[in-house]
């Protein structure tokens, strides 16, 4: 079939809106009519080759829409179902078998390789191979092919237009707090960077009953929103001494810290802000080869921990419906971070995300 898609043809280049051919779904694939898709910083990082993702490629990995057609072996969804598309995984490696698919041994292959495991792509243009299968979907398009492993059925009638970002950025921040760090009632957390991932972490910390929630950023507007979404304190890293402020607020430091900036200096600060037995999670995506330096005694003598977290340790088919439920009850108002753009304005949406003018762009497809 013919589809309309945004093609990345060069690092740092614009998205080029083109008509492409999309193959019929194979037996284990699902054709989704995309209603809307979020733009994540990872799309931009991959456009610019943070990982060696092949180009030309259709990016996009926060798609939401309706199932249009299913392959003969698909059982999890039916035609007409409302779905979001999340990260993909193999289903058979040690991590997948132990229900830790965010650490799938073939995570790169299933999400960043730009092709199916057999090397083929479902996308082409007049004989030219266009890479696809980005995060098992390539949702910067009006139709996308996904898989049984990464399709998530959402309640009929749920507000699909706003649900796509749950599939990556939002489940990453919220899941880091709820699933990975397991922040509990009465605990303290410092969230470094209050973009869509950090603000999702702040909303989640509020939901689970953390009583000291500190948002840190350079952007005063975002800090204002952080307070509206549950931060009990905010610190402007551009004008205040972050560590001094955290120690004033908490006495000995925070139980949990979460870095979403991927900045090595900020990560060190996040670890230094921990109280004894505190734990720091890293979710910001740096370029390959970035190193951090930490004080070994500071870490060792107090049993502090530092760990990486992918996609908030989320099992999407369990966690995303939970976040939707919280949202519909008014307890997880992530829509306050969203700004909608027509798909045709994708380059503006990306520019606004890069400049910081928009926290989470969502692209709407027109039929
Ligand atoms: N680990 C994962 O599974 C996963 C999933 C999704 C996104 N990510 C990554 O998470 C990161 C955050 O994503 P986002 O969409 O929230 O990005 P974002 O750019 O909107 O947010 C980052 C925030 O950090 C702030 N910041 C930058 N430097 C700072 C400093 N020195 N001190 C304090 N704040 C500072 C920025 O002002 C910005 O608000 C990105 O690197 C993205 O690629 C990771
Ligand atoms: Zn796997
Ligand atoms: Zn993402």
PDB file of N, CA and C in Angstrom, residues 65-101:
ATOM      1  N   UNK A  65      -2.873   4.355  17.534  1.00  0.00           N
ATOM      2  CA  UNK A  65      -3.823   4.308  16.426  1.00  0.00           C
ATOM      3  C   UNK A  65      -4.735   3.108  16.520  1.00  0.00           C
ATOM      4  N   UNK A  66      -5.297   2.732  15.372  1.00  0.00           N
ATOM      5  CA  UNK A  66      -6.236   1.615  15.296  1.00  0.00           C
ATOM      6  C   UNK A  66      -5.636   0.481  14.481  1.00  0.00           C
ATOM      7  N   UNK A  67      -5.885  -0.741  14.928  1.00  0.00           N
ATOM      8  CA  UNK A  67      -5.438  -1.902  14.155  1.00  0.00           C
ATOM      9  C   UNK A  67      -6.258  -1.959  12.865  1.00  0.00           C
ATOM     10  N   UNK A  68      -5.535  -2.016  11.743  1.00  0.00           N
ATOM     11  CA  UNK A  68      -6.190  -1.998  10.429  1.00  0.00           C
ATOM     12  C   UNK A  68      -6.221  -3.417   9.839  1.00  0.00           C
ATOM     13  N   UNK A  69      -5.157  -4.185  10.110  1.00  0.00           N
ATOM     14  CA  UNK A  69      -5.032  -5.515   9.521  1.00  0.00           C
ATOM     15  C   UNK A  69      -4.076  -6.314  10.401  1.00  0.00           C
ATOM     16  N   UNK A  70      -4.299  -7.635  10.525  1.00  0.00           N
ATOM     17  CA  UNK A  70      -3.361  -8.447  11.320  1.00  0.00           C
ATOM     18  C   UNK A  70      -2.863  -9.629  10.506  1.00  0.00           C
ATOM     19  N   UNK A  71      -1.626 -10.064  10.808  1.00  0.00           N
ATOM     20  CA  UNK A  71      -1.067 -11.256  10.183  1.00  0.00           C
ATOM     21  C   UNK A  71      -1.780 -12.496  10.706  1.00  0.00           C
ATOM     22  N   UNK A  72      -1.601 -13.630   9.997  1.00  0.00           N
ATOM     23  CA  UNK A  72      -2.387 -14.835  10.302  1.00  0.00           C
ATOM     24  C   UNK A  72      -2.092 -15.407  11.689  1.00  0.00           C
ATOM     25  N   UNK A  73      -0.906 -15.121  12.266  1.00  0.00           N
ATOM     26  CA  UNK A  73      -0.550 -15.716  13.557  1.00  0.00           C
ATOM     27  C   UNK A  73      -0.818 -14.780  14.736  1.00  0.00           C
ATOM     28  N   UNK A  74      -1.350 -13.596  14.465  1.00  0.00           N
ATOM     29  CA  UNK A  74      -1.529 -12.613  15.547  1.00  0.00           C
ATOM     30  C   UNK A  74      -2.775 -12.941  16.367  1.00  0.00           C
ATOM     31  N   UNK A  75      -2.611 -12.989  17.690  1.00  0.00           N
ATOM     32  CA  UNK A  75      -3.762 -13.303  18.556  1.00  0.00           C
ATOM     33  C   UNK A  75      -4.039 -12.209  19.587  1.00  0.00           C
ATOM     34  N   UNK A  76      -3.060 -11.322  19.828  1.00  0.00           N
ATOM     35  CA  UNK A  76      -3.223 -10.377  20.943  1.00  0.00           C
ATOM     36  C   UNK A  76      -4.153  -9.225  20.637  1.00  0.00           C
ATOM     37  N   UNK A  77      -4.306  -8.879  19.361  1.00  0.00           N
ATOM     38  CA  UNK A  77      -5.201  -7.774  19.006  1.00  0.00           C
ATOM     39  C   UNK A  77      -6.047  -8.174  17.801  1.00  0.00           C
ATOM     40  N   UNK A  78      -7.125  -7.444  17.610  1.00  0.00           N
ATOM     41  CA  UNK A  78      -8.024  -7.700  16.478  1.00  0.00           C
ATOM     42  C   UNK A  78      -8.215  -6.401  15.709  1.00  0.00           C
ATOM     43  N   UNK A  79      -8.682  -6.527  14.479  1.00  0.00           N
ATOM     44  CA  UNK A  79      -8.935  -5.347  13.645  1.00  0.00           C
ATOM     45  C   UNK A  79      -9.899  -4.406  14.384  1.00  0.00           C
ATOM     46  N   UNK A  80      -9.549  -3.119  14.390  1.00  0.00           N
ATOM     47  CA  UNK A  80     -10.399  -2.124  15.042  1.00  0.00           C
ATOM     48  C   UNK A  80      -9.967  -1.767  16.452  1.00  0.00           C
ATOM     49  N   UNK A  81      -9.095  -2.597  17.067  1.00  0.00           N
ATOM     50  CA  UNK A  81      -8.642  -2.296  18.435  1.00  0.00           C
ATOM     51  C   UNK A  81      -7.866  -0.983  18.473  1.00  0.00           C
ATOM     52  N   UNK A  82      -7.996  -0.266  19.589  1.00  0.00           N
ATOM     53  CA  UNK A  82      -7.172   0.918  19.853  1.00  0.00           C
ATOM     54  C   UNK A  82      -5.870   0.446  20.484  1.00  0.00           C
ATOM     55  N   UNK A  83      -4.754   0.925  19.959  1.00  0.00           N
ATOM     56  CA  UNK A  83      -3.456   0.437  20.457  1.00  0.00           C
ATOM     57  C   UNK A  83      -2.432   1.572  20.545  1.00  0.00           C
ATOM     58  N   UNK A  84      -1.415   1.362  21.369  1.00  0.00           N
ATOM     59  CA  UNK A  84      -0.187   2.144  21.270  1.00  0.00           C
ATOM     60  C   UNK A  84       0.939   1.159  20.972  1.00  0.00           C
ATOM     61  N   UNK A  85       2.026   1.689  20.400  1.00  0.00           N
ATOM     62  CA  UNK A  85       3.162   0.835  20.029  1.00  0.00           C
ATOM     63  C   UNK A  85       4.362   1.237  20.878  1.00  0.00           C
ATOM     64  N   UNK A  86       4.962   0.246  21.548  1.00  0.00           N
ATOM     65  CA  UNK A  86       6.074   0.527  22.456  1.00  0.00           C
ATOM     66  C   UNK A  86       7.368  -0.078  21.904  1.00  0.00           C
ATOM     67  N   UNK A  87       8.366  -0.256  22.772  1.00  0.00           N
ATOM     68  CA  UNK A  87       9.642  -0.825  22.313  1.00  0.00           C
ATOM     69  C   UNK A  87       9.448  -2.301  21.953  1.00  0.00           C
ATOM     70  N   UNK A  88      10.306  -2.827  21.115  1.00  0.00           N
ATOM     71  CA  UNK A  88      10.183  -4.223  20.697  1.00  0.00           C
ATOM     72  C   UNK A  88      11.254  -5.078  21.385  1.00  0.00           C
ATOM     73  N   UNK A  89      11.049  -6.377  21.401  1.00  0.00           N
ATOM     74  CA  UNK A  89      11.992  -7.301  22.047  1.00  0.00           C
ATOM     75  C   UNK A  89      11.837  -8.676  21.402  1.00  0.00           C
ATOM     76  N   UNK A  90      12.793  -9.597  21.710  1.00  0.00           N
ATOM     77  CA  UNK A  90      12.801 -10.869  20.967  1.00  0.00           C
ATOM     78  C   UNK A  90      11.877 -11.916  21.553  1.00  0.00           C
ATOM     79  N   UNK A  91      11.655 -11.869  22.886  1.00  0.00           N
ATOM     80  CA  UNK A  91      10.755 -12.835  23.510  1.00  0.00           C
ATOM     81  C   UNK A  91      11.400 -14.152  23.921  1.00  0.00           C
ATOM     82  N   UNK A  92      12.644 -14.398  23.500  1.00  0.00           N
ATOM     83  CA  UNK A  92      13.240 -15.712  23.795  1.00  0.00           C
ATOM     84  C   UNK A  92      14.576 -15.643  24.541  1.00  0.00           C
ATOM     85  N   UNK A  93      15.166 -14.462  24.685  1.00  0.00           N
ATOM     86  CA  UNK A  93      16.469 -14.391  25.374  1.00  0.00           C
ATOM     87  C   UNK A  93      16.254 -14.479  26.893  1.00  0.00           C
ATOM     88  N   UNK A  94      17.346 -14.545  27.634  1.00  0.00           N
ATOM     89  CA  UNK A  94      17.251 -14.675  29.092  1.00  0.00           C
ATOM     90  C   UNK A  94      16.445 -13.537  29.716  1.00  0.00           C
ATOM     91  N   UNK A  95      16.713 -12.288  29.268  1.00  0.00           N
ATOM     92  CA  UNK A  95      15.991 -11.141  29.853  1.00  0.00           C
ATOM     93  C   UNK A  95      14.504 -11.220  29.540  1.00  0.00           C
ATOM     94  N   UNK A  96      14.173 -11.515  28.288  1.00  0.00           N
ATOM     95  CA  UNK A  96      12.757 -11.573  27.903  1.00  0.00           C
ATOM     96  C   UNK A  96      12.033 -12.677  28.666  1.00  0.00           C
ATOM     97  N   UNK A  97      12.688 -13.827  28.785  1.00  0.00           N
ATOM     98  CA  UNK A  97      12.051 -14.945  29.492  1.00  0.00           C
ATOM     99  C   UNK A  97      11.815 -14.571  30.956  1.00  0.00           C
ATOM    100  N   UNK A  98      12.724 -13.753  31.516  1.00  0.00           N
ATOM    101  CA  UNK A  98      12.563 -13.339  32.917  1.00  0.00           C
ATOM    102  C   UNK A  98      11.727 -12.055  33.023  1.00  0.00           C
ATOM    103  N   UNK A  99      10.976 -11.714  31.976  1.00  0.00           N
ATOM    104  CA  UNK A  99      10.084 -10.543  31.960  1.00  0.00           C
ATOM    105  C   UNK A  99      10.827  -9.226  32.199  1.00  0.00           C
ATOM    106  N   UNK A 100      12.053  -9.145  31.691  1.00  0.00           N
ATOM    107  CA  UNK A 100      12.848  -7.916  31.774  1.00  0.00           C
ATOM    108  C   UNK A 100      13.205  -7.511  30.352  1.00  0.00           C
ATOM    109  N   UNK A 101      12.180  -7.370  29.505  1.00  0.00           N
ATOM    110  CA  UNK A 101      12.410  -7.188  28.067  1.00  0.00           C
ATOM    111  C   UNK A 101      13.075  -5.855  27.723  1.00  0.00           C
TER     112      UNK A 101
END
